[in-house]
Short mmCIF file of C-alpha atoms in Angstrom, two decimals:
data_model
loop_
_atom_site.label_atom_id
_atom_site.label_comp_id
_atom_site.label_asym_id
_atom_site.label_seq_id
_atom_site.Cartn_x
_atom_site.Cartn_y
_atom_site.Cartn_z
CA UNK A 1247 16.74 -15.50 54.29
CA UNK A 1248 19.77 -13.67 55.63
CA UNK A 1249 22.98 -13.68 53.66
CA UNK A 1250 24.72 -17.04 53.67
CA UNK A 1251 28.46 -17.00 54.13
CA UNK A 1252 30.44 -19.99 52.90
CA UNK A 1253 33.65 -21.65 54.06
CA UNK A 1254 35.08 -23.82 51.31
CA UNK A 1255 37.24 -26.86 51.91
CA UNK A 1256 40.11 -28.37 49.97
CA UNK A 1257 39.11 -31.91 49.00
CA UNK A 1258 40.65 -34.70 51.01
CA UNK A 1259 42.19 -32.46 53.65
CA UNK A 1260 41.38 -32.93 57.32
CA UNK A 1261 39.04 -30.08 58.28
CA UNK A 1262 40.92 -27.32 60.12
CA UNK A 1263 38.53 -27.20 63.09
CA UNK A 1264 40.37 -24.38 64.88
CA UNK A 1265 40.24 -22.21 61.75
CA UNK A 1266 36.57 -23.06 61.26
CA UNK A 1267 35.75 -22.01 64.83
CA UNK A 1268 37.67 -18.73 64.34
CA UNK A 1269 35.85 -18.16 61.02
CA UNK A 1270 32.50 -18.73 62.76
CA UNK A 1271 33.37 -16.23 65.50
CA UNK A 1272 34.16 -13.69 62.77
CA UNK A 1273 30.87 -14.34 60.99
CA UNK A 1274 28.80 -14.17 64.17
CA UNK A 1275 30.13 -10.93 65.64
CA UNK A 1276 27.54 -9.27 67.86
CA UNK A 1277 25.89 -12.56 68.87
CA UNK A 1278 26.22 -13.71 72.48
CA UNK A 1279 29.19 -15.83 73.47
CA UNK A 1280 27.03 -18.76 74.64
CA UNK A 1281 25.26 -18.95 71.27
CA UNK A 1282 28.55 -18.70 69.38
CA UNK A 1283 30.02 -21.50 71.53
CA UNK A 1284 27.00 -23.71 70.81
CA UNK A 1285 27.34 -22.93 67.10
CA UNK A 1286 31.04 -23.82 67.17
CA UNK A 1287 30.34 -27.17 68.86
CA UNK A 1288 27.46 -28.08 66.58
CA UNK A 1289 29.39 -27.05 63.46
CA UNK A 1290 32.49 -29.04 64.36
CA UNK A 1291 30.28 -32.11 64.94
CA UNK A 1292 28.61 -31.77 61.52
CA UNK A 1293 31.92 -31.11 59.77
CA UNK A 1294 33.61 -34.04 61.52
CA UNK A 1295 30.73 -36.36 60.61
CA UNK A 1296 30.95 -35.36 56.95
CA UNK A 1297 34.72 -35.82 56.98
CA UNK A 1298 34.67 -39.21 58.70
CA UNK A 1299 31.57 -40.76 57.15
CA UNK A 1300 30.94 -39.04 53.81
CA UNK A 1301 34.36 -38.63 52.20
CA UNK A 1302 34.80 -35.03 53.26
CA UNK A 1303 33.07 -31.69 53.38
CA UNK A 1304 32.30 -29.83 50.16
CA UNK A 1305 31.13 -26.60 51.80
CA UNK A 1306 30.02 -25.08 55.10
CA UNK A 1307 27.52 -22.22 55.21
CA UNK A 1308 26.19 -20.14 58.08
CA UNK A 1309 23.48 -17.50 58.19
CA UNK A 1310 20.97 -15.80 60.43
CA UNK A 1311 17.63 -16.15 58.58
CA UNK A 1312 15.64 -12.92 58.29
CA UNK A 1313 13.03 -12.52 61.01
CA UNK A 1314 14.15 -15.58 63.01
CA UNK A 1315 16.13 -15.89 66.22
CA UNK A 1316 18.31 -18.78 65.02
CA UNK A 1317 21.66 -19.38 63.39
CA UNK A 1318 21.45 -21.85 60.52
CA UNK A 1319 24.47 -24.03 59.78
CA UNK A 1320 24.60 -26.12 56.59
CA UNK A 1321 27.28 -28.70 55.75
CA UNK A 1322 27.46 -30.19 52.26
CA UNK A 1323 29.07 -33.46 51.27
CA UNK A 1324 29.04 -35.46 48.05
CA UNK A 1325 27.43 -38.67 49.37
CA UNK A 1326 23.66 -38.03 49.18
CA UNK A 1327 22.88 -41.73 49.42
CA UNK A 1328 24.46 -41.91 52.90
CA UNK A 1329 21.99 -40.54 55.46
CA UNK A 1330 23.15 -39.59 58.95
CA UNK A 1331 21.74 -41.68 61.75
CA UNK A 1332 21.98 -41.45 65.49
CA UNK A 1333 23.58 -44.38 67.27
CA UNK A 1334 20.90 -45.59 69.67
CA UNK A 1335 22.96 -48.11 71.64
CA UNK A 1336 26.50 -46.95 71.82
CA UNK A 1337 29.41 -48.51 73.57
CA UNK A 1338 30.15 -46.20 76.54
CA UNK A 1339 33.86 -46.80 76.01
CA UNK A 1340 33.72 -45.80 72.33
CA UNK A 1341 35.01 -42.34 71.37
CA UNK A 1342 32.35 -42.19 68.61
CA UNK A 1343 28.56 -42.17 68.42
CA UNK A 1344 27.64 -38.98 70.26
CA UNK A 1345 27.74 -36.35 67.49
CA UNK A 1346 24.13 -36.39 66.37
CA UNK A 1347 22.96 -36.61 69.99
CA UNK A 1348 24.83 -33.33 70.58
CA UNK A 1349 23.30 -31.83 67.43
CA UNK A 1350 19.83 -32.80 68.67
CA UNK A 1351 20.50 -31.37 72.13
CA UNK A 1352 21.89 -28.03 70.90
CA UNK A 1353 19.65 -27.31 67.92
CA UNK A 1354 15.99 -26.34 67.80
CA UNK A 1355 15.75 -28.47 64.66
CA UNK A 1356 17.99 -30.23 62.20
CA UNK A 1357 17.57 -32.22 59.03
CA UNK A 1358 18.97 -33.48 55.76
CA UNK A 1359 18.31 -32.25 52.22
CA UNK A 1360 19.55 -34.14 49.19
CA UNK A 1361 19.98 -33.06 45.60
CA UNK A 1362 21.84 -34.17 42.51
CA UNK A 1363 25.11 -35.50 43.90
CA UNK A 1364 25.02 -33.52 47.13
CA UNK A 1365 23.67 -33.89 50.67
CA UNK A 1366 23.19 -30.97 53.06
CA UNK A 1367 22.95 -31.63 56.77
CA UNK A 1368 21.62 -28.52 58.45
CA UNK A 1369 20.81 -27.39 61.96
CA UNK A 1370 19.40 -24.29 63.59
CA UNK A 1371 20.74 -23.01 66.88
CA UNK A 1372 18.64 -20.64 69.01
CA UNK A 1373 20.10 -17.17 69.51
CA UNK A 1374 20.11 -16.65 73.27
#
């Protein structure tokens, strides 16, 4: 797998989404603007979900796996017992409930891995 680059978070702080997007652009130099924009959107959704629903983000990683035309984003949190779920019937007036639908729409695949005290929500974005 390609080299993973990590962005580490200070516990309890609100994720600095603008800085995260700038960091992603720096990591993904040479990749088309449309793909980078999709990666920024998907990443901010995963980071926001971890912050709002899982007591914060422990780490964010991004890589381009060897031999594959995708960008892989991984977001760790410390609540492995709490699995993400898509809201099937959302209130159209609610500002919440669309994040995983966006992740599904943008990614070629996504999933959840759990380990001892950690959960990783990951997604792969096609390089266009």
